[in-house]
GROMACS .gro file of N, CA and C in nm:
model
  207
    1MET      N    1  -6.697  14.536  20.286
    1MET     CA    2  -6.695  14.434  20.368
    1MET      C    3  -6.810  14.380  20.450
    2LYS      N    4  -6.900  14.476  20.491
    2LYS     CA    5  -7.010  14.422  20.536
    2LYS      C    6  -7.127  14.386  20.462
    3GLU      N    7  -7.132  14.416  20.350
    3GLU     CA    8  -7.238  14.399  20.228
    3GLU      C    9  -7.165  14.211  20.218
    4PHE      N   10  -7.030  14.178  20.207
    4PHE     CA   11  -7.001  14.072  20.173
    4PHE      C   12  -7.038  13.961  20.301
    5MET      N   13  -7.028  14.016  20.391
    5MET     CA   14  -7.081  13.949  20.529
    5MET      C   15  -7.205  13.898  20.548
    6ALA      N   16  -7.323  13.991  20.486
    6ALA     CA   17  -7.431  13.973  20.462
    6ALA      C   18  -7.448  13.878  20.360
    7LEU      N   19  -7.400  13.877  20.256
    7LEU     CA   20  -7.438  13.762  20.129
    7LEU      C   21  -7.378  13.644  20.200
    8ILE      N   22  -7.253  13.632  20.265
    8ILE     CA   23  -7.254  13.474  20.332
    8ILE      C   24  -7.334  13.470  20.421
    9GLY      N   25  -7.384  13.520  20.495
    9GLY     CA   26  -7.494  13.485  20.613
    9GLY      C   27  -7.604  13.445  20.525
   10GLN      N   28  -7.665  13.546  20.412
   10GLN     CA   29  -7.763  13.472  20.329
   10GLN      C   30  -7.772  13.314  20.278
   11ILE      N   31  -7.646  13.322  20.212
   11ILE     CA   32  -7.589  13.204  20.184
   11ILE      C   33  -7.600  13.069  20.279
   12PHE      N   34  -7.545  13.127  20.406
   12PHE     CA   35  -7.551  13.024  20.511
   12PHE      C   36  -7.688  12.953  20.536
   13VAL      N   37  -7.767  13.072  20.568
   13VAL     CA   38  -7.924  13.022  20.591
   13VAL      C   39  -8.008  12.948  20.501
   14ILE      N   40  -7.950  13.007  20.355
   14ILE     CA   41  -8.027  12.905  20.269
   14ILE      C   42  -7.975  12.762  20.288
   15SER      N   43  -7.848  12.734  20.327
   15SER     CA   44  -7.772  12.614  20.313
   15SER      C   45  -7.859  12.550  20.441
   16LEU      N   46  -7.854  12.591  20.530
   16LEU     CA   47  -7.918  12.582  20.680
   16LEU      C   48  -8.061  12.506  20.640
   17VAL      N   49  -8.154  12.612  20.575
   17VAL     CA   50  -8.259  12.535  20.536
   17VAL      C   51  -8.291  12.406  20.474
   18GLN      N   52  -8.189  12.425  20.381
   18GLN     CA   53  -8.183  12.335  20.280
   18GLN      C   54  -8.138  12.205  20.347
   19THR      N   55  -8.051  12.185  20.436
   19THR     CA   56  -8.022  12.079  20.501
   19THR      C   57  -8.136  12.040  20.618
   20VAL      N   58  -8.195  12.115  20.688
   20VAL     CA   59  -8.315  12.091  20.782
   20VAL      C   60  -8.433  12.022  20.688
   21LEU      N   61  -8.450  12.056  20.546
   21LEU     CA   62  -8.565  12.031  20.500
   21LEU      C   63  -8.537  11.894  20.459
   22GLU      N   64  -8.420  11.858  20.400
   22GLU     CA   65  -8.366  11.744  20.369
   22GLU      C   66  -8.363  11.615  20.470
   23ALA      N   67  -8.349  11.669  20.606
   23ALA     CA   68  -8.318  11.594  20.731
   23ALA      C   69  -8.457  11.545  20.753
   24PHE      N   70  -8.585  11.620  20.762
   24PHE     CA   71  -8.715  11.601  20.777
   24PHE      C   72  -8.799  11.549  20.717
   25LEU      N   73  -8.742  11.533  20.571
   25LEU     CA   74  -8.840  11.453  20.432
   25LEU      C   75  -8.801  11.308  20.423
   26ASP      N   76  -8.882  11.241  20.383
   26ASP     CA   77  -8.801  11.096  20.336
   26ASP      C   78  -8.762  11.092  20.217
   27THR      N   79  -8.602  11.082  20.212
   27THR     CA   80  -8.543  11.103  20.114
   27THR      C   81  -8.553  11.006  20.014
   28GLU      N   82  -8.612  10.846  20.038
   28GLU     CA   83  -8.582  10.765  19.955
   28GLU      C   84  -8.757  10.785  19.861
   29GLY      N   85  -8.858  10.823  19.936
   29GLY     CA   86  -8.991  10.803  19.879
   29GLY      C   87  -9.020  10.930  19.803
   30ARG      N   88  -8.967  11.031  19.836
   30ARG     CA   89  -8.945  11.180  19.779
   30ARG      C   90  -8.844  11.255  19.695
   31LYS      N   91  -8.798  11.177  19.614
   31LYS     CA   92  -8.665  11.219  19.566
   31LYS      C   93  -8.684  11.339  19.443
   32TYR      N   94  -8.813  11.348  19.365
   32TYR     CA   95  -8.834  11.457  19.298
   32TYR      C   96  -8.855  11.575  19.399
   33GLN      N   97  -8.919  11.563  19.495
   33GLN     CA   98  -8.916  11.677  19.624
   33GLN      C   99  -8.821  11.740  19.641
   34ILE      N  100  -8.709  11.646  19.693
   34ILE     CA  101  -8.542  11.665  19.701
   34ILE      C  102  -8.491  11.763  19.599
   35ARG      N  103  -8.507  11.711  19.494
   35ARG     CA  104  -8.461  11.765  19.386
   35ARG      C  105  -8.515  11.878  19.350
   36ILE      N  106  -8.625  11.919  19.368
   36ILE     CA  107  -8.670  12.062  19.373
   36ILE      C  108  -8.641  12.160  19.467
   37ILE      N  109  -8.617  12.101  19.608
   37ILE     CA  110  -8.575  12.183  19.700
   37ILE      C  111  -8.422  12.223  19.664
   38ASN      N  112  -8.343  12.112  19.629
   38ASN     CA  113  -8.209  12.145  19.576
   38ASN      C  114  -8.195  12.267  19.478
   39ILE      N  115  -8.263  12.250  19.393
   39ILE     CA  116  -8.272  12.360  19.280
   39ILE      C  117  -8.311  12.455  19.327
   40ALA      N  118  -8.409  12.483  19.386
   40ALA     CA  119  -8.474  12.598  19.448
   40ALA      C  120  -8.357  12.681  19.527
   41CYS      N  121  -8.273  12.608  19.628
   41CYS     CA  122  -8.197  12.680  19.721
   41CYS      C  123  -8.056  12.706  19.609
   42ILE      N  124  -8.004  12.649  19.534
   42ILE     CA  125  -7.916  12.694  19.461
   42ILE      C  126  -7.958  12.818  19.363
   43VAL      N  127  -8.107  12.836  19.288
   43VAL     CA  128  -8.143  12.931  19.218
   43VAL      C  129  -8.141  13.049  19.357
   44GLY      N  130  -8.186  13.062  19.469
   44GLY     CA  131  -8.184  13.128  19.548
   44GLY      C  132  -8.055  13.205  19.570
   45SER      N  133  -7.983  13.117  19.634
   45SER     CA  134  -7.829  13.145  19.630
   45SER      C  135  -7.737  13.219  19.488
   46LEU      N  136  -7.771  13.174  19.402
   46LEU     CA  137  -7.726  13.249  19.265
   46LEU      C  138  -7.790  13.370  19.271
   47TYR      N  139  -7.915  13.404  19.303
   47TYR     CA  140  -7.980  13.559  19.304
   47TYR      C  141  -7.899  13.604  19.389
   48PHE      N  142  -7.887  13.572  19.486
   48PHE     CA  143  -7.807  13.658  19.594
   48PHE      C  144  -7.694  13.720  19.556
   49LEU      N  145  -7.619  13.614  19.478
   49LEU     CA  146  -7.474  13.652  19.447
   49LEU      C  147  -7.470  13.726  19.311
   50LEU      N  148  -7.530  13.679  19.241
   50LEU     CA  149  -7.560  13.805  19.111
   50LEU      C  150  -7.620  13.942  19.175
   51GLN      N  151  -7.686  13.944  19.254
   51GLN     CA  152  -7.744  14.071  19.305
   51GLN      C  153  -7.639  14.155  19.394
   52PHE      N  154  -7.510  14.076  19.447
   52PHE     CA  155  -7.435  14.123  19.521
   52PHE      C  156  -7.332  14.152  19.409
   53VAL      N  157  -7.307  14.101  19.299
   53VAL     CA  158  -7.217  14.140  19.208
   53VAL      C  159  -7.221  14.254  19.136
   54PHE      N  160  -7.385  14.269  19.077
   54PHE     CA  161  -7.457  14.396  19.033
   54PHE      C  162  -7.426  14.499  19.097
   55ASP      N  163  -7.461  14.510  19.227
   55ASP     CA  164  -7.477  14.601  19.315
   55ASP      C  165  -7.344  14.664  19.378
   56HIS      N  166  -7.237  14.583  19.388
   56HIS     CA  167  -7.148  14.639  19.436
   56HIS      C  168  -7.009  14.612  19.353
   57ILE      N  169  -6.960  14.501  19.318
   57ILE     CA  170  -6.840  14.483  19.234
   57ILE      C  171  -6.848  14.551  19.101
   58ILE      N  172  -6.966  14.540  19.024
   58ILE     CA  173  -6.983  14.612  18.885
   58ILE      C  174  -6.957  14.777  18.914
   59LYS      N  175  -7.031  14.806  19.032
   59LYS     CA  176  -7.050  14.964  19.024
   59LYS      C  177  -6.895  14.999  19.060
   60ASP      N  178  -6.809  14.920  19.146
   60ASP     CA  179  -6.695  14.973  19.171
   60ASP      C  180  -6.586  14.947  19.045
   61VAL      N  181  -6.617  14.843  18.971
   61VAL     CA  182  -6.509  14.824  18.854
   61VAL      C  183  -6.579  14.931  18.744
   62THR      N  184  -6.673  14.986  18.726
   62THR     CA  185  -6.700  15.108  18.613
   62THR      C  186  -6.656  15.223  18.705
   63THR      N  187  -6.632  15.244  18.816
   63THR     CA  188  -6.566  15.376  18.855
   63THR      C  189  -6.420  15.372  18.873
   64PHE      N  190  -6.352  15.240  18.861
   64PHE     CA  191  -6.241  15.237  18.835
   64PHE      C  192  -6.189  15.241  18.733
   65LEU      N  193  -6.256  15.198  18.605
   65LEU     CA  194  -6.214  15.209  18.473
   65LEU      C  195  -6.280  15.339  18.420
   66LYS      N  196  -6.374  15.382  18.473
   66LYS     CA  197  -6.451  15.501  18.402
   66LYS      C  198  -6.475  15.490  18.267
   67ILE      N  199  -6.574  15.383  18.262
   67ILE     CA  200  -6.638  15.346  18.147
   67ILE      C  201  -6.791  15.382  18.169
   68PRO      N  202  -6.850  15.469  18.107
   68PRO     CA  203  -6.981  15.501  18.153
   68PRO      C  204  -7.064  15.367  18.078
   69PHE      N  205  -7.175  15.298  18.142
   69PHE     CA  206  -7.262  15.224  18.077
   69PHE      C  207  -7.404  15.267  18.103
   0.00000   0.00000   0.00000
């Protein structure tokens, strides 16, 4: 559960940084820059999510099913 809370915290920090960057940038003049920031934040969140899945969930599922990978 501690690892899951760390994941939620990391994703929250990414979304907080995204919101702050969007607030400080001029959204009408720099649409492509906002789009790049949004994509970078989504990719960062996806990276943390996949890392959590492969480190914790896949390991638990393989020990439960006892299938060697």
